[in-house]
Short mmCIF file of C-alpha atoms and ligand atoms in Angstrom, two decimals:
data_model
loop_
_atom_site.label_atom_id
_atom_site.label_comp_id
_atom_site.label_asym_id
_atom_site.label_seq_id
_atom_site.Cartn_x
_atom_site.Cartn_y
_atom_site.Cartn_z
CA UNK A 489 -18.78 132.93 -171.62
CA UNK A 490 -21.60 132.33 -173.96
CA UNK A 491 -19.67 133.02 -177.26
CA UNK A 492 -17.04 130.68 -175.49
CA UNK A 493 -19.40 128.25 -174.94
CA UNK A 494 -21.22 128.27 -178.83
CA UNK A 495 -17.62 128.71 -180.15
CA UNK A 496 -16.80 124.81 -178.69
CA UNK A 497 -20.11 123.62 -180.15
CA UNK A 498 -19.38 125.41 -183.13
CA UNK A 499 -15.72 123.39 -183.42
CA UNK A 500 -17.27 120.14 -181.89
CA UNK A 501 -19.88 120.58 -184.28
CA UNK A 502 -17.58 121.23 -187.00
CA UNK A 503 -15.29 118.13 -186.26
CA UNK A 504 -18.58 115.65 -186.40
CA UNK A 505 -19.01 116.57 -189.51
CA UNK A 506 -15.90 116.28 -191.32
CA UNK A 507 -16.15 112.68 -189.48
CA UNK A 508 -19.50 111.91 -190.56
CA UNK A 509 -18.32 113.05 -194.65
CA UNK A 510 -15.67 111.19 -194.01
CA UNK A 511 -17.69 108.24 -193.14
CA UNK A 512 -20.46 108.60 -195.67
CA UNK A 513 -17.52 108.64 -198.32
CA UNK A 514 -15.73 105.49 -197.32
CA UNK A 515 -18.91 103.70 -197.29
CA UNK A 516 -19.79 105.86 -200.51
CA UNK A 517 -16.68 103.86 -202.05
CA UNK A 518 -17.13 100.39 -200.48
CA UNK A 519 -20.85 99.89 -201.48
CA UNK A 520 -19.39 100.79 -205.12
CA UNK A 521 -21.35 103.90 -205.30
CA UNK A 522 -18.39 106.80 -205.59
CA UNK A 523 -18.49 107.19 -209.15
CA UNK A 524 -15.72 109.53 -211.41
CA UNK A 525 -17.01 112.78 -212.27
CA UNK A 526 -15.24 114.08 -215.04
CA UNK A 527 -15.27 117.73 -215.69
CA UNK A 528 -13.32 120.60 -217.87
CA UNK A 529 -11.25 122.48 -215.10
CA UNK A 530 -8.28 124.57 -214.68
CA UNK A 531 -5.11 122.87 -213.19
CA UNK A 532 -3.23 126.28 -212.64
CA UNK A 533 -6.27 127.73 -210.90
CA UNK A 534 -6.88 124.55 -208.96
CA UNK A 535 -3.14 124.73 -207.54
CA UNK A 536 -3.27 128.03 -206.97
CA UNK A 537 -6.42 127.81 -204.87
CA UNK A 538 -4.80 125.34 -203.08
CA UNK A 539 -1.50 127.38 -202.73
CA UNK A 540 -4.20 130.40 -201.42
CA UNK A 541 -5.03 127.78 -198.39
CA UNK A 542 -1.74 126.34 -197.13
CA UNK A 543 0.83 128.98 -197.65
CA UNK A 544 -1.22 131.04 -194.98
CA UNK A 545 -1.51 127.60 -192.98
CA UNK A 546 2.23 127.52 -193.48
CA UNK A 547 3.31 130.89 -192.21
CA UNK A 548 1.02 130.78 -189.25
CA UNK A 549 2.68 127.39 -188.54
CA UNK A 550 6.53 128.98 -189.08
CA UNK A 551 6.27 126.71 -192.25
CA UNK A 552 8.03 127.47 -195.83
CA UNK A 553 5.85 126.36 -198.58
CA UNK A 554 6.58 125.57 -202.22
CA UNK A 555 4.74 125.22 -205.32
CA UNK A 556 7.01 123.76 -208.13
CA UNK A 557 6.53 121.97 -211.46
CA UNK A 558 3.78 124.30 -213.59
CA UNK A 559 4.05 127.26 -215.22
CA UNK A 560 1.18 130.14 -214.35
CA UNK A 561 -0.60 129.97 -217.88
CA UNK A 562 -4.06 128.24 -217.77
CA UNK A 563 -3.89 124.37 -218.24
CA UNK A 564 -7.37 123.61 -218.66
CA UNK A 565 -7.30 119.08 -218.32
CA UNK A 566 -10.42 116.73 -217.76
CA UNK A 567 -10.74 114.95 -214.89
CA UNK A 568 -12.52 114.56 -211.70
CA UNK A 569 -11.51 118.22 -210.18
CA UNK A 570 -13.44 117.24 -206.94
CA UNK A 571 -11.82 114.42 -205.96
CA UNK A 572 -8.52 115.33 -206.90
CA UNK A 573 -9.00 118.64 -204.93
CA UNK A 574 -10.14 116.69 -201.74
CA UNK A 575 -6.86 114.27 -202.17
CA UNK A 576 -4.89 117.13 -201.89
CA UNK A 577 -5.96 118.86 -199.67
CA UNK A 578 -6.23 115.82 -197.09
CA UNK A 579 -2.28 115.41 -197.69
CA UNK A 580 -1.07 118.59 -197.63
CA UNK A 581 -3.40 118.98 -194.70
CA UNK A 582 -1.52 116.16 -193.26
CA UNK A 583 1.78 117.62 -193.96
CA UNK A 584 1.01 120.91 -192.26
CA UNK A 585 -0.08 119.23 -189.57
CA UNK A 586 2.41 117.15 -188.54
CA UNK A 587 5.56 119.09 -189.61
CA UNK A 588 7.23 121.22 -186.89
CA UNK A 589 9.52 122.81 -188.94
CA UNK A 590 10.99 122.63 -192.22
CA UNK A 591 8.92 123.22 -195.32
CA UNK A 592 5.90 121.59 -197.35
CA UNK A 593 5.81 121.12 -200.91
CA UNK A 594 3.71 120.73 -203.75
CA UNK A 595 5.19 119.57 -207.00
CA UNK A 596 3.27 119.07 -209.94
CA UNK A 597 5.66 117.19 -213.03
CA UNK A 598 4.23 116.86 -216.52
CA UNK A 599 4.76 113.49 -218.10
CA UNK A 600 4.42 112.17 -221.57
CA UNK A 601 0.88 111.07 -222.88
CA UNK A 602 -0.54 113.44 -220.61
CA UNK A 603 0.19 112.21 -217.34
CA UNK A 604 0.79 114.43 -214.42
CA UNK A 605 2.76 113.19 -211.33
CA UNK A 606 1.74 114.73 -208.04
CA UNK A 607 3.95 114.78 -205.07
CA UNK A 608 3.28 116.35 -201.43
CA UNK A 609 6.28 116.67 -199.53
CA UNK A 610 7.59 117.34 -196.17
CA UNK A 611 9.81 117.63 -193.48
CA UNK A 612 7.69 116.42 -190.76
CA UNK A 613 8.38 113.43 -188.49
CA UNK A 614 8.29 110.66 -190.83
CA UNK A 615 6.52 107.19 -190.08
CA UNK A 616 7.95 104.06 -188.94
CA UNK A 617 8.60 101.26 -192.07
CA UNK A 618 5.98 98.82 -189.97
CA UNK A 619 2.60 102.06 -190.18
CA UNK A 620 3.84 102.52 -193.87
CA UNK A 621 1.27 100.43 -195.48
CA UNK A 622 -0.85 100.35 -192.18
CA UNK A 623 -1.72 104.11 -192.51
CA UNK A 624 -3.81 103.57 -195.51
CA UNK A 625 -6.27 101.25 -193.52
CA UNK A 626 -9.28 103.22 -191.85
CA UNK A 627 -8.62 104.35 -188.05
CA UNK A 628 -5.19 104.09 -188.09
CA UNK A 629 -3.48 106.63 -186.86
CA UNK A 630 0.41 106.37 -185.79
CA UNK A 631 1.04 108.12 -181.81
CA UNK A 632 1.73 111.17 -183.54
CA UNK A 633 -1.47 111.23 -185.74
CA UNK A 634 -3.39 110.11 -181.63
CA UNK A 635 -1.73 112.93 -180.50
CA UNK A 636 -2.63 115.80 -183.01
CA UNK A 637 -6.05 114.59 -183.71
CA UNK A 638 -7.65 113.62 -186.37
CA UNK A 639 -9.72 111.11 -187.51
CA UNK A 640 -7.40 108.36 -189.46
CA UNK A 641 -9.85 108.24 -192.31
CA UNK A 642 -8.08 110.97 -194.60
CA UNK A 643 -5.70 108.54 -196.31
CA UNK A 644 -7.83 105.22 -196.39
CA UNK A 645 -10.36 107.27 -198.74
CA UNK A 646 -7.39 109.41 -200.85
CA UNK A 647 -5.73 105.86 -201.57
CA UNK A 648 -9.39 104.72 -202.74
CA UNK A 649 -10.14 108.21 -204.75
CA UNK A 650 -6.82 107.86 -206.66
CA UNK A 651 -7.69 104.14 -207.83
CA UNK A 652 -10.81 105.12 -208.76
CA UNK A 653 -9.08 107.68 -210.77
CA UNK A 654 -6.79 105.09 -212.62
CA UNK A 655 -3.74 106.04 -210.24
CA UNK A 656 -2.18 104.72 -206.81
CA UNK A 657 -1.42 106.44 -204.03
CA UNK A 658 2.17 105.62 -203.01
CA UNK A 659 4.38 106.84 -199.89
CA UNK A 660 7.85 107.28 -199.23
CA UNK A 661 9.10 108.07 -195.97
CA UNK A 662 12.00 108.35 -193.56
CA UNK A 663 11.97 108.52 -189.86
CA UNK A 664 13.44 112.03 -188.40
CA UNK A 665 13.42 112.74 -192.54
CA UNK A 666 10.40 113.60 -194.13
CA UNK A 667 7.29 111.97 -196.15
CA UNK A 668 6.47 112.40 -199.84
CA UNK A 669 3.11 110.70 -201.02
CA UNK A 670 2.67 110.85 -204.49
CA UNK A 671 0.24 109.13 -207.76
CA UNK A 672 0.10 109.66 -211.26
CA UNK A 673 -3.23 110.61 -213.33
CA UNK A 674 -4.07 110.34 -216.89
CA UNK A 675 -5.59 114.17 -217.67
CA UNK A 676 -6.30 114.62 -221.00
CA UNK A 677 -6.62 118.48 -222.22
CA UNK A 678 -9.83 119.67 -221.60
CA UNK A 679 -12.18 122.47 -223.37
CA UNK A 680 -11.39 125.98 -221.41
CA UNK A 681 -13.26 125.71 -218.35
CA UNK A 682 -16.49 128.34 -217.74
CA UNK A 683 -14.50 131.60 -216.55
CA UNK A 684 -14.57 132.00 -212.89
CA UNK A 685 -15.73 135.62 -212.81
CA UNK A 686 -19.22 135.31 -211.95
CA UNK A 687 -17.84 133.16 -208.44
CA UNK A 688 -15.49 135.87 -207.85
CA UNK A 689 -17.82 138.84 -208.18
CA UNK A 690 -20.54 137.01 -206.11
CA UNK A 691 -17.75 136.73 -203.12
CA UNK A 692 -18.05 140.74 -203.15
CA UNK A 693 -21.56 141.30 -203.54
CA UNK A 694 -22.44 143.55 -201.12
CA UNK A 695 -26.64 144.29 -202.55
CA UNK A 696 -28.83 143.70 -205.62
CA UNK A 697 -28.89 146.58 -207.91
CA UNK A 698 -31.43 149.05 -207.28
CA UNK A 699 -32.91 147.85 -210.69
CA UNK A 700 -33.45 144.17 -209.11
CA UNK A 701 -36.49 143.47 -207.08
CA UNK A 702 -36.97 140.14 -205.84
CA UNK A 703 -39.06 138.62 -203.44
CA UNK A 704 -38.22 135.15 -202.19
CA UNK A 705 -39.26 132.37 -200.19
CA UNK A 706 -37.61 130.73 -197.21
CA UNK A 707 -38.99 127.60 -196.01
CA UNK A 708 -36.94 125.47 -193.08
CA UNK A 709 -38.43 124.22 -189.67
CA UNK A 710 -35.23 125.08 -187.68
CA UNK A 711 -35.49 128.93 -186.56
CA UNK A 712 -31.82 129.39 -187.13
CA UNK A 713 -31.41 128.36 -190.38
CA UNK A 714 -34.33 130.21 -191.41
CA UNK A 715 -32.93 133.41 -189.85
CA UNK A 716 -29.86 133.27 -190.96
CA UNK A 717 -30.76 132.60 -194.54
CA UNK A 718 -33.53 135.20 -194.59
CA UNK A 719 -30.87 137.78 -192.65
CA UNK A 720 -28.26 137.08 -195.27
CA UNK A 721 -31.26 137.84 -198.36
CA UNK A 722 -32.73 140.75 -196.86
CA UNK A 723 -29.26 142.18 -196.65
CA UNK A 724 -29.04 142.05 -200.11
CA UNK A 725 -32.24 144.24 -200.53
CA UNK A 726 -34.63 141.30 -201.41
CA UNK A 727 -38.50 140.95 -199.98
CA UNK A 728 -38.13 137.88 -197.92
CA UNK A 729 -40.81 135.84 -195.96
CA UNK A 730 -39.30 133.13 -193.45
CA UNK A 731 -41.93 130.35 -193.37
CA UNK A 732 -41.73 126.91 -190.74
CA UNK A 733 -43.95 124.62 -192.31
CA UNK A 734 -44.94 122.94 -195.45
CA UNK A 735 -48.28 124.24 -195.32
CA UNK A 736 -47.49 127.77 -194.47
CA UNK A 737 -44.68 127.57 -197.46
CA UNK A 738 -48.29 126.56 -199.73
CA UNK A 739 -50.21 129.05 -198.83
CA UNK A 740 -47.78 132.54 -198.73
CA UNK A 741 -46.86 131.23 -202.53
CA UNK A 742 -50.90 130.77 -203.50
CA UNK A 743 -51.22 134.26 -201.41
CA UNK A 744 -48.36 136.20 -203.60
CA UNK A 745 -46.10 135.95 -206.75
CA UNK A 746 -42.37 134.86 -205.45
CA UNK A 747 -39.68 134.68 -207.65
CA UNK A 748 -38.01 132.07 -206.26
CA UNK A 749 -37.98 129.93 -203.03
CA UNK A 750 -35.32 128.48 -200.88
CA UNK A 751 -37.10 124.96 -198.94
CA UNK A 752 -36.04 122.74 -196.72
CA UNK A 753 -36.07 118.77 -197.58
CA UNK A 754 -35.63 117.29 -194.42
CA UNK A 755 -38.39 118.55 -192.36
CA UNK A 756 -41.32 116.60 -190.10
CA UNK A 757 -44.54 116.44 -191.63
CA UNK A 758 -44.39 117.81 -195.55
CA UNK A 759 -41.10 117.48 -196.34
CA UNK A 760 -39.45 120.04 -199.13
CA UNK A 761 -39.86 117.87 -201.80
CA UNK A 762 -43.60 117.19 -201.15
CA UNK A 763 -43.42 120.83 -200.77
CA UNK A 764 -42.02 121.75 -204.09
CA UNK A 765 -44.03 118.63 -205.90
CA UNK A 766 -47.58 120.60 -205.06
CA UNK A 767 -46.04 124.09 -206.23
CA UNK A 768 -45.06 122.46 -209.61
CA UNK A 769 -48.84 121.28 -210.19
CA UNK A 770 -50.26 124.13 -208.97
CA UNK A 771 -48.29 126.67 -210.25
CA UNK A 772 -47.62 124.89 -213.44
CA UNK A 773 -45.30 127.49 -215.90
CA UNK A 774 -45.87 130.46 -213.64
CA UNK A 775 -43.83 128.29 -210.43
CA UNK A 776 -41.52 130.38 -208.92
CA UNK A 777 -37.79 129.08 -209.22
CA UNK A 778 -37.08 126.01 -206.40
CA UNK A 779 -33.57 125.42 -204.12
CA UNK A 780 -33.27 122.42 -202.40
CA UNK A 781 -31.31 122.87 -199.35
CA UNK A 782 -30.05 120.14 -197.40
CA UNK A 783 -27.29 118.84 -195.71
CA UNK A 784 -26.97 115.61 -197.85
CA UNK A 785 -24.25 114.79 -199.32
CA UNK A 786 -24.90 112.13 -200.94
CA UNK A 787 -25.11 112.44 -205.32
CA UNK A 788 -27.78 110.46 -205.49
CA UNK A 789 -30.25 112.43 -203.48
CA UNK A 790 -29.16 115.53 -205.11
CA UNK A 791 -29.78 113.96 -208.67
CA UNK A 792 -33.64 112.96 -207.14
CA UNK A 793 -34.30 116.55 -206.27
CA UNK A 794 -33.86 117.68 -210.09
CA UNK A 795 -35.93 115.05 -211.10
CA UNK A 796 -38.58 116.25 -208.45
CA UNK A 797 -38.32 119.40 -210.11
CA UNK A 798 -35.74 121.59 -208.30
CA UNK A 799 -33.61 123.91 -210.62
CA UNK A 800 -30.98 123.85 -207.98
CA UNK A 801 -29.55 122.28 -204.91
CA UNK A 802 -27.16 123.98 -202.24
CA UNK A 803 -25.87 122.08 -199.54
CA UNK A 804 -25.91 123.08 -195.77
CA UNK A 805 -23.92 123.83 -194.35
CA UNK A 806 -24.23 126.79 -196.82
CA UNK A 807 -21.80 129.60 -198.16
CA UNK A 808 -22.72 132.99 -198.80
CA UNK A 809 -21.20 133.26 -202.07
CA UNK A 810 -22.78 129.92 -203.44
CA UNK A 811 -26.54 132.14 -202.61
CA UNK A 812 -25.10 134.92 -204.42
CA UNK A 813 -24.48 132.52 -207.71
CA UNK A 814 -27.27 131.17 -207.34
CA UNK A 815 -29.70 134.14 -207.25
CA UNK A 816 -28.15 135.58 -210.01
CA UNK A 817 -28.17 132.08 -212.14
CA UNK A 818 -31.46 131.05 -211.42
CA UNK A 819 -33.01 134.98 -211.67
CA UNK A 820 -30.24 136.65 -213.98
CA UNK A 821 -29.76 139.66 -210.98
CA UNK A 822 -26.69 141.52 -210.87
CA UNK A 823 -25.36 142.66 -207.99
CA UNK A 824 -23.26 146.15 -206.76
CA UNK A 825 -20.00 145.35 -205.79
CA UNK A 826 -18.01 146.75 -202.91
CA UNK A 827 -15.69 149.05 -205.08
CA UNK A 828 -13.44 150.43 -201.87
CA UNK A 829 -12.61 146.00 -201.38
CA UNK A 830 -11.71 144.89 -204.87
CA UNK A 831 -8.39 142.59 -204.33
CA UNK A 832 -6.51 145.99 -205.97
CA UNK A 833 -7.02 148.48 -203.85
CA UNK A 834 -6.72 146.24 -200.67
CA UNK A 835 -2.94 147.33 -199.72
CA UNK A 836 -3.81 150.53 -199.91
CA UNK A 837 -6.65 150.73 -197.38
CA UNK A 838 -5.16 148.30 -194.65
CA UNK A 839 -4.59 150.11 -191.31
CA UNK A 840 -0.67 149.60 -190.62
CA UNK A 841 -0.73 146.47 -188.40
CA UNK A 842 3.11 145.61 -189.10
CA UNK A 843 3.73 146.03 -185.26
CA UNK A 844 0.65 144.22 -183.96
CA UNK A 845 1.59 140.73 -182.35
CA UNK A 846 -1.43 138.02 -181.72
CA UNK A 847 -0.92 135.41 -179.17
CA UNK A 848 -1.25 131.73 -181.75
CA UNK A 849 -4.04 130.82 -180.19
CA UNK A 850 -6.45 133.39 -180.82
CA UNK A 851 -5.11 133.76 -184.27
CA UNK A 852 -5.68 130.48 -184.88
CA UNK A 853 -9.25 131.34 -183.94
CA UNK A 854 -9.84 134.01 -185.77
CA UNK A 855 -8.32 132.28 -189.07
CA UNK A 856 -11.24 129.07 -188.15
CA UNK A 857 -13.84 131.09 -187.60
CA UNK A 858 -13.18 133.40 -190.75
CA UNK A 859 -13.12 130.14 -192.75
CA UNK A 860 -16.12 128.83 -191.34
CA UNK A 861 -17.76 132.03 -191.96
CA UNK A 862 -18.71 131.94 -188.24
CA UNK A 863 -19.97 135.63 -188.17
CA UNK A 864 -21.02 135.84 -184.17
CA UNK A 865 -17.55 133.67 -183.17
CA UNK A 866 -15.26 135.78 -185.15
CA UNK A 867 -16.87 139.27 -184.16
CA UNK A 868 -16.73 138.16 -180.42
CA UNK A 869 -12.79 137.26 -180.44
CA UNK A 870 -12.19 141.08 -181.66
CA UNK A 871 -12.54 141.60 -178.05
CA UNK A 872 -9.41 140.33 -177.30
CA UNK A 873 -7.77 141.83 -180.52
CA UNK A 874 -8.88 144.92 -179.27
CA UNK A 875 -6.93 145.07 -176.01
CA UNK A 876 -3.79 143.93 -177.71
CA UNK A 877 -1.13 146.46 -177.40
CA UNK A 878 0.46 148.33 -179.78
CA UNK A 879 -2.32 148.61 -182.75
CA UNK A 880 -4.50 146.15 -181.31
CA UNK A 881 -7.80 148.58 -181.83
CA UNK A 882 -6.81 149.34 -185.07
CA UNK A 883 -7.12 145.95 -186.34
CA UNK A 884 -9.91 144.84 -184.87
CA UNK A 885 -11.88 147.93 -186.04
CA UNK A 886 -10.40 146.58 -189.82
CA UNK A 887 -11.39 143.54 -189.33
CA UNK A 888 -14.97 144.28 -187.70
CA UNK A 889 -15.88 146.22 -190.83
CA UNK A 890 -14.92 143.56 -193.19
CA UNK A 891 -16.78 140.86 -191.21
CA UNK A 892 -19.98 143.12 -191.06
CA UNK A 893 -19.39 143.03 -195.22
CA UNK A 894 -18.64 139.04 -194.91
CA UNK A 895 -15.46 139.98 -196.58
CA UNK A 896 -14.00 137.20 -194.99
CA UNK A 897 -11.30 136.35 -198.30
CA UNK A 898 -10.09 139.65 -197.20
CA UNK A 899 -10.45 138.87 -193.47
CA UNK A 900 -8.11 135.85 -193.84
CA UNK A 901 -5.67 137.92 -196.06
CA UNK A 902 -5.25 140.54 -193.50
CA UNK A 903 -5.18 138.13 -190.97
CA UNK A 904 -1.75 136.53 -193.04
CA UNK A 905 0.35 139.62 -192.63
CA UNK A 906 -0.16 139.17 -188.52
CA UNK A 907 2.90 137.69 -186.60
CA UNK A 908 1.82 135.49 -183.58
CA UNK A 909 3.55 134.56 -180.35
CA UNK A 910 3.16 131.19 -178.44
P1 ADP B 756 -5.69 111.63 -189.73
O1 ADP B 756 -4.76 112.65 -190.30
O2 ADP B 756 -7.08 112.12 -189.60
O3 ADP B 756 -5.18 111.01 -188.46
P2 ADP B 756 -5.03 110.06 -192.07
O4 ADP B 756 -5.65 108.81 -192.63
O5 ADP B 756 -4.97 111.23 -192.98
O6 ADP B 756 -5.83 110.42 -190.77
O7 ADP B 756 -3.60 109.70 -191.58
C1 ADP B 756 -3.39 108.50 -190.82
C2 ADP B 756 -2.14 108.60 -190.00
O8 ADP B 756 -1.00 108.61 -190.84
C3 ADP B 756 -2.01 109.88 -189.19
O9 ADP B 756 -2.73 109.83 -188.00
C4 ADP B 756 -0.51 109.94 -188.96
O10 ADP B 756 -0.13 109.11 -187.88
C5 ADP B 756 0.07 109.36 -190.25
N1 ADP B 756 0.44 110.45 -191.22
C6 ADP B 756 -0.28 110.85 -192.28
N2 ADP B 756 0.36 111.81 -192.97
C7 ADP B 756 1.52 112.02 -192.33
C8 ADP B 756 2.64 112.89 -192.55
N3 ADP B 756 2.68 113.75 -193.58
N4 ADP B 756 3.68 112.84 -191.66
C9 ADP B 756 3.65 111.99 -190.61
N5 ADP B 756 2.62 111.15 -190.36
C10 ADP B 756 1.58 111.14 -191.19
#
């Protein structure tokens, strides 16, 4: 009942804030301060990581999904990767969502000059010729978008994204049909992008090689967050000392060397940036190496916190990984990989769970709470894996030791192969 209970908070919790991003952004864009952010990225890997997310959404929805228009060799463009990423993903999230059954596609067309078209198409309901342009206005939501939730906010701030970009978000759409949005960018080759290995490696890090001692700082008022991010480091093998308030923070890094510390901004009394202000005068060239962690999103607050000093910033909610790549940025550690879960060998090892059948639901809530990286909510469904018959207990032993090794890429892909009943 408890785990049922946190598990709604969790969602609810969840939900507010993809409303209150959503929020920030919009009035991020009409106050004029969403600027571009141009960047050297990867087109093909950006499609592809986007192909990673909704082909799974796809099956589990009984959902064909189609990638067309690019070849698989890199494409590295410049542009704002970001925003274009968060555009997608809001319309072929959209898509998903309201198609029952059909297909949703993804088509990518090169154009002279270098122009790329970008079209998300489906075979969902369709919206009435009268909500065409209305859609694109904040809060509006047709009865079907009421229906399945949401917040009506998606589109308003794609259409706004896009013109920022240079491009315009247009729709075309046919009651009992389909709906294909689509815009056209200007992205000019870019240098090759930094290779991704060092994000992929981190996702597997499992501890810091024996050769890597560290001993790190946590400073954050809420007991939670401070046990959950001092959990997560000790795991690894570091020295960790959980601290609550400014003062204490002072004092343990006056007491002994650290090598780097994780603090808090937003916090009652000396915030973290107070915090990391008197470690940079006292500590002078020997300071340890600072995080900011916060939960806000807004660019300009993030670009105050290097000026304060801070060699990094990670956002909370945070991601395992993004610790992992930052420890070993910030410190140079390497980590030992889990050799027995490299994306290789994975066939191999699964337990045979062709004749296991989920009911939606709970698959559905195992797929959220593997996203979320919701350790405690994920672990506590297994329960109900377990007792699924045939090859129920086999599964949820699989996936129980992935979660313990927060292997949840590998969690999810398992999860794919599972066929659900309503
Ligand atoms: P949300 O999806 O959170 O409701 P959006 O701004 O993304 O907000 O979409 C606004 C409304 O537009 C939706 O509620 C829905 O009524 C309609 N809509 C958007 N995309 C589609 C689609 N692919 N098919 C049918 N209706 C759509």
């Amino acid at each position: 009942t408890h785990r049922n209970a946190l598990g709604t908070i969790e969602r609810s919790g969840n939900h507010l804030l993809t409303l209150i991003n959503e929020i920030l952004d919009l009035a991020k864009i009409e106050s004029g301060r969403m600027e571009v952010a141009l960047t050297d990225f990867d087109l093909i890997e950006l499609v592809s990581d986007l192909s990673g997310m909704f082909k799974l959404r796809c099956q589990q929805n009984g959902l064909g999904w189609r990638v067309s228009g690019l070849d698989a060799a890199s494409l590295p463009v410049r542009g704002d990767e970001g925003k274009l990423r968060q555009v997608l993903i809001n319309l072929l999230g959209n898509a998903v969502k309201f198609t029952d059954s059909g297909e949703v596609t993804l088509r990518i067309k090169r154009q002279p000059d270098h122009r790329f078209q970008f079209e998300v198409q489906d075979t969902g309901p369709g919206i009435r010729p009268d909500m065409q342009e209305k859609i694109f206005e904040p809060f509006t939501q047709e009865s079907e978008g009421q229906k399945k939730g949401g917040t009506g906010l998606g589109l308003a701030i794609s259409r706004r994204q896009i013109e920022l970009m240079g491009g315009t978000l247009t729709l075309e759409s046919q009651l009992g049909v389909g709906s294909r949005f689509y815009f056209g960018l200007n992205l000019p080759p870019g240098a090759t992008p930094r290779a991704t290995e060092p994000k992929r490696a981190a996702r597997k890090a499992r501890k810091l090689k024996a050769s890597c001692r560290l001993r790190l700082l946590v400073l954050d008022d809420i007991a939670e967050n401070r046990d959950m991010l001092s959990l997560f480091l000790r795991g690894l093998g570091a020295e960790v000392t959980a601290t609550e308030t400014g003062q204490d923070a002072l004092e343990e890094l006056r007491r002994h060397r650290y090598d780097l510390a994780f603090l808090d901004i937003q916090m009652p009394g000396m915030t973290g940036i107070e915090v990391a202000q008197r470690v940079l005068t006292e500590h002078g060239a020997a300071c340890p190496k600072l995080v900011a962690i916060s939960a806000s999103v807004l660019t300009h607050e993030q670009e105050h916190y290097a000026r304060v000093g801070f060699h990094e910033f990670i956002p909370k909610p945070f991601r395992f990984e993004s610790i992992c790549e930052c420890l070993s940025r910030l410190l140079g550690v390497e980590f030992e990989y889990d050799v027995e879960s490299t994306d290789l060998d994975l066939p191999e090892k699964r337990a045979d769970t062709s004749e296991v059948v989920l009911p939606h639901e709970l698959l559905e809530r195992l797929r959220h709470a593997a996203e979320m990286y919701s350790v405690t909510e994920f672990e506590g469904y297994l329960a109900e894996v377990e007792v699924v018959k045939p090859g129920g207990s086999d599964l949820a032993e699989r996936l129980r030791e992935l979660s313990r090794n927060i292997q949840y890429e590998d969690v999810l892909a398992t999860l794919s192969q599972i066929r659900s009943q309503v």
